[in-house]
Short mmCIF file of C-alpha atoms in Angstrom, two decimals:
data_model
loop_
_atom_site.label_atom_id
_atom_site.label_comp_id
_atom_site.label_asym_id
_atom_site.label_seq_id
_atom_site.Cartn_x
_atom_site.Cartn_y
_atom_site.Cartn_z
CA ALA A 1 -88.29 -72.21 -148.56
CA GLN A 2 -87.14 -70.74 -152.11
CA LYS A 3 -83.84 -71.44 -153.29
CA VAL A 4 -82.24 -70.59 -156.62
CA THR A 5 -78.70 -72.23 -158.01
CA GLN A 6 -76.40 -70.70 -160.68
CA ALA A 7 -73.98 -73.48 -160.64
CA GLN A 8 -71.62 -71.90 -162.98
CA THR A 9 -69.73 -69.24 -161.59
CA GLU A 10 -67.64 -67.81 -164.19
CA ILE A 11 -67.73 -67.94 -167.72
CA SER A 12 -65.20 -66.97 -170.11
CA VAL A 13 -65.58 -66.57 -174.29
CA VAL A 14 -64.39 -64.78 -176.83
CA GLU A 15 -65.92 -61.82 -178.78
CA LYS A 16 -68.96 -63.18 -181.23
CA GLU A 17 -69.65 -66.45 -179.29
CA ASP A 18 -72.85 -67.39 -177.78
CA VAL A 19 -72.87 -67.69 -173.99
CA THR A 20 -75.63 -69.74 -172.30
CA LEU A 21 -76.19 -69.33 -168.36
CA ASP A 22 -77.98 -71.37 -166.44
CA CYS A 23 -80.77 -71.14 -163.98
CA VAL A 24 -82.39 -73.81 -161.40
CA TYR A 25 -85.20 -73.07 -158.66
CA GLU A 26 -86.84 -74.75 -156.01
CA THR A 27 -90.01 -73.23 -154.63
CA ARG A 28 -93.52 -74.38 -153.17
CA ASP A 29 -95.60 -71.58 -154.48
CA THR A 30 -97.54 -72.63 -157.38
CA THR A 31 -97.21 -69.02 -158.93
CA TYR A 32 -94.14 -66.67 -159.03
CA TYR A 33 -91.88 -64.57 -160.60
CA LEU A 34 -88.66 -65.36 -162.66
CA PHE A 35 -85.78 -62.48 -163.12
CA TRP A 36 -82.50 -61.56 -164.58
CA TYR A 37 -80.04 -59.01 -163.53
CA LYS A 38 -77.31 -57.69 -164.56
CA GLN A 39 -74.42 -56.12 -162.58
CA PRO A 40 -71.68 -54.71 -164.54
CA PRO A 41 -68.51 -53.84 -163.21
CA SER A 42 -69.45 -50.54 -162.25
CA GLY A 43 -72.04 -52.06 -159.69
CA GLU A 44 -75.46 -51.18 -160.00
CA LEU A 45 -78.11 -53.63 -160.91
CA VAL A 46 -79.66 -54.05 -164.46
CA PHE A 47 -83.01 -55.11 -164.68
CA LEU A 48 -83.01 -57.36 -167.47
CA ILE A 49 -86.60 -59.25 -167.45
CA ARG A 50 -89.19 -60.61 -165.37
CA ARG A 51 -91.26 -63.96 -166.40
CA ASN A 52 -94.63 -65.40 -164.54
CA SER A 53 -94.82 -68.66 -164.03
CA PHE A 54 -98.39 -68.88 -165.94
CA ASP A 55 -96.12 -68.15 -169.09
CA GLU A 56 -93.81 -70.17 -170.56
CA GLN A 57 -93.53 -69.02 -173.73
CA ASN A 58 -89.87 -68.25 -174.49
CA GLU A 59 -88.78 -64.88 -175.33
CA ILE A 60 -86.24 -62.64 -177.39
CA SER A 61 -84.88 -59.04 -176.89
CA GLY A 62 -82.19 -58.38 -179.47
CA ARG A 63 -78.94 -60.69 -178.57
CA TYR A 64 -80.67 -61.98 -175.27
CA SER A 65 -83.00 -64.87 -175.06
CA TRP A 66 -84.42 -66.68 -172.46
CA ASN A 67 -85.56 -70.48 -171.69
CA PHE A 68 -88.21 -71.13 -169.15
CA GLN A 69 -89.08 -74.55 -168.46
CA LYS A 70 -91.21 -75.20 -165.62
CA SER A 71 -90.90 -78.76 -166.07
CA THR A 72 -87.17 -78.61 -165.38
CA SER A 73 -87.55 -75.89 -162.89
CA SER A 74 -84.82 -73.75 -165.41
CA PHE A 75 -84.69 -69.88 -166.63
CA ASN A 76 -81.66 -70.30 -168.71
CA PHE A 77 -80.19 -67.01 -170.69
CA THR A 78 -78.43 -66.83 -173.62
CA ILE A 79 -76.64 -64.00 -175.17
CA THR A 80 -76.13 -64.63 -178.89
CA ALA A 81 -72.88 -62.84 -180.42
CA SER A 82 -71.35 -62.01 -177.33
CA GLN A 83 -69.65 -58.35 -176.71
CA VAL A 84 -67.33 -56.74 -174.67
CA VAL A 85 -70.05 -54.62 -173.15
CA ASP A 86 -71.77 -57.89 -171.83
CA SER A 87 -69.04 -58.31 -169.37
CA ALA A 88 -70.96 -58.31 -166.05
CA VAL A 89 -71.96 -60.86 -163.05
CA TYR A 90 -75.57 -61.47 -164.38
CA PHE A 91 -78.10 -62.82 -161.23
CA CYS A 92 -81.04 -65.27 -161.24
CA ALA A 93 -83.97 -64.15 -159.03
CA LEU A 94 -87.62 -65.93 -157.93
CA SER A 95 -90.49 -64.08 -156.09
CA ALA A 96 -93.16 -65.47 -155.15
CA ILE A 97 -96.70 -63.82 -155.95
CA LYS A 98 -97.77 -62.46 -152.73
CA ALA A 99 -99.56 -59.39 -151.35
CA ALA A 100 -97.48 -57.97 -149.75
CA GLY A 101 -93.47 -57.34 -149.43
CA ASN A 102 -92.23 -59.79 -152.03
CA LYS A 103 -89.05 -60.80 -151.55
CA LEU A 104 -86.42 -61.69 -154.08
CA THR A 105 -84.21 -64.38 -153.75
CA PHE A 106 -81.12 -64.34 -155.73
CA GLY A 107 -79.11 -67.03 -156.97
CA GLY A 108 -74.96 -66.47 -156.42
CA GLY A 109 -74.54 -65.06 -159.91
CA THR A 110 -72.58 -66.00 -162.78
CA ARG A 111 -69.81 -63.60 -164.15
CA VAL A 112 -69.37 -63.38 -167.68
CA LEU A 113 -66.27 -62.47 -168.94
CA VAL A 114 -65.82 -61.68 -173.02
CA LYS A 115 -62.78 -61.29 -174.07
CA PRO A 116 -61.90 -59.56 -177.55
CA ASN B 1 -87.10 -38.59 -161.05
CA ALA B 2 -84.13 -39.72 -159.01
CA GLY B 3 -85.33 -43.23 -158.15
CA VAL B 4 -83.57 -44.97 -155.15
CA THR B 5 -80.54 -43.24 -154.05
CA GLN B 6 -78.27 -44.08 -151.46
CA THR B 7 -76.34 -42.54 -148.89
CA PRO B 8 -73.33 -42.74 -148.72
CA LYS B 9 -71.44 -44.75 -151.65
CA PHE B 10 -68.57 -45.79 -149.30
CA ARG B 11 -67.85 -45.69 -145.90
CA VAL B 12 -64.93 -47.26 -143.26
CA LEU B 13 -65.75 -48.26 -139.93
CA LYS B 14 -63.71 -49.64 -137.27
CA THR B 15 -65.34 -52.64 -134.98
CA GLY B 16 -67.87 -51.84 -132.77
CA GLN B 17 -68.42 -48.06 -134.46
CA SER B 18 -71.85 -47.76 -135.46
CA MET B 19 -73.73 -45.86 -138.58
CA THR B 20 -76.74 -45.96 -139.97
CA LEU B 21 -77.07 -45.76 -144.28
CA LEU B 22 -79.69 -43.84 -145.86
CA CYS B 23 -82.17 -44.91 -148.84
CA ALA B 24 -84.60 -42.62 -150.21
CA GLN B 25 -86.75 -42.77 -152.99
CA ASP B 26 -89.12 -40.96 -154.79
CA MET B 27 -91.59 -43.08 -156.58
CA ASN B 28 -93.94 -43.21 -153.79
CA HIS B 29 -93.42 -46.67 -153.36
CA GLU B 30 -94.96 -48.47 -150.35
CA TYR B 31 -92.29 -51.60 -150.36
CA MET B 32 -88.77 -50.83 -149.54
CA TYR B 33 -86.12 -53.35 -149.17
CA TRP B 34 -82.32 -53.62 -147.91
CA TYR B 35 -79.75 -56.55 -149.24
CA ARG B 36 -76.83 -57.32 -148.55
CA GLN B 37 -74.06 -58.58 -151.20
CA ASP B 38 -71.31 -60.79 -150.81
CA PRO B 39 -68.90 -62.54 -153.17
CA GLY B 40 -70.49 -65.81 -154.50
CA MET B 41 -73.57 -65.64 -152.34
CA GLY B 42 -75.62 -63.12 -154.66
CA LEU B 43 -78.26 -60.89 -152.61
CA ARG B 44 -79.75 -61.56 -149.34
CA LEU B 45 -82.32 -59.86 -147.88
CA ILE B 46 -81.94 -58.21 -144.22
CA HIS B 47 -85.34 -56.01 -143.59
CA TYR B 48 -87.98 -54.97 -145.44
CA SER B 49 -90.79 -52.82 -144.74
CA VAL B 50 -94.53 -52.91 -146.34
CA GLY B 51 -95.13 -49.26 -145.24
CA GLU B 52 -94.63 -46.35 -143.05
CA GLY B 53 -94.22 -47.34 -139.71
CA THR B 54 -93.56 -51.24 -140.53
CA THR B 55 -90.44 -53.00 -140.87
CA ALA B 56 -90.18 -57.04 -141.27
CA LYS B 57 -87.01 -59.21 -140.77
CA GLY B 58 -85.71 -60.95 -143.99
CA GLU B 59 -83.06 -63.51 -144.12
CA VAL B 60 -79.82 -62.43 -142.44
CA PRO B 61 -81.21 -59.38 -139.88
CA ASP B 62 -78.49 -60.05 -136.94
CA GLY B 63 -76.57 -57.43 -136.31
CA TYR B 64 -78.94 -54.92 -138.31
CA ASN B 65 -82.09 -52.58 -137.40
CA VAL B 66 -84.08 -50.71 -139.39
CA SER B 67 -86.90 -47.74 -139.13
CA ARG B 68 -89.36 -46.57 -141.52
CA LEU B 69 -90.00 -43.20 -140.23
CA LYS B 70 -91.26 -41.47 -143.76
CA LYS B 71 -92.53 -43.54 -146.44
CA GLN B 72 -89.59 -42.48 -148.73
CA ASN B 73 -87.26 -43.39 -146.25
CA PHE B 74 -85.88 -46.45 -145.12
CA LEU B 75 -82.83 -46.66 -142.60
CA LEU B 76 -80.68 -48.98 -142.02
CA GLY B 77 -78.45 -49.09 -138.85
CA LEU B 78 -75.05 -50.98 -137.48
CA GLU B 79 -74.99 -50.43 -133.90
CA SER B 80 -71.66 -52.38 -133.45
CA ALA B 81 -70.20 -53.25 -136.73
CA ALA B 82 -68.35 -56.27 -137.12
CA PRO B 83 -65.42 -57.36 -140.03
CA SER B 84 -68.42 -59.57 -141.06
CA GLN B 85 -70.62 -57.26 -142.02
CA THR B 86 -67.86 -55.67 -144.81
CA SER B 87 -70.09 -55.89 -147.62
CA VAL B 88 -72.36 -54.07 -150.60
CA TYR B 89 -75.42 -53.07 -149.65
CA PHE B 90 -78.43 -52.53 -151.85
CA CYS B 91 -81.77 -50.67 -151.28
CA ALA B 92 -84.84 -51.11 -153.15
CA SER B 93 -87.99 -50.16 -153.19
CA SER B 94 -91.47 -51.72 -155.37
CA ASP B 95 -94.89 -50.30 -155.84
CA PRO B 96 -98.21 -52.53 -154.34
CA ALA B 97 -99.53 -52.48 -158.15
CA SER B 98 -96.57 -54.29 -159.08
CA PRO B 99 -94.86 -55.55 -155.96
CA GLU B 100 -92.41 -58.38 -157.65
CA THR B 101 -90.66 -55.23 -159.72
CA GLN B 102 -88.01 -53.93 -157.40
CA TYR B 103 -85.53 -50.64 -158.48
CA PHE B 104 -82.67 -50.86 -157.17
CA GLY B 105 -80.65 -48.13 -155.70
CA PRO B 106 -76.57 -48.12 -156.53
CA GLY B 107 -75.61 -49.83 -153.24
CA THR B 108 -73.13 -48.49 -150.40
CA ARG B 109 -69.77 -50.46 -149.99
CA LEU B 110 -68.84 -50.84 -146.70
CA LEU B 111 -65.46 -51.86 -145.03
CA VAL B 112 -65.22 -52.80 -141.67
CA LEU B 113 -61.44 -52.98 -140.03
#
């Protein structure tokens, strides 16, 4: 069985502060994908990143960066110099690499509130 | 390209009523999924389909039925709605060439009184 844990339910920061969201996962599969999604107050799900379990290189995209550590089963997400528009719920998710019907297992989400 | 669309956007039901949520995608994707989102629990898979005419149960299938009569449509039915089915429902689709990347619809908010 797969499991994704986001221990932080809510994080509040002041604009320009950095914020790191933790994600810990469990899976018996040796190959899998990890994802981060953003859900702004409008409610839609916005895809942010996908990582293959073979690739442990960290990634940076603008103010976003991701730290994948297979040894600790973690895939953490950092927003640098946060902005009010970053206020949203962020979900970490896991999917096994299978031939058909890839099913996403989501964590409970972390609500980020960025105050001006 | 509309992507994934969901109808309706919002609905209020009384306990015991039935309804069908419609998901449509115009990307010619083989795989389609229905999730529900409840506070603090992330999204949980209800049912999914790997092709026209096929469906399978997900993590929380009880109280729901689905049908995939056409490749582009995936219907989620509630035969006798219960307050526990108050939730936000998301549909998603993906392509076999890249099955891990799911494209989500905007969601349907359902309130069962």
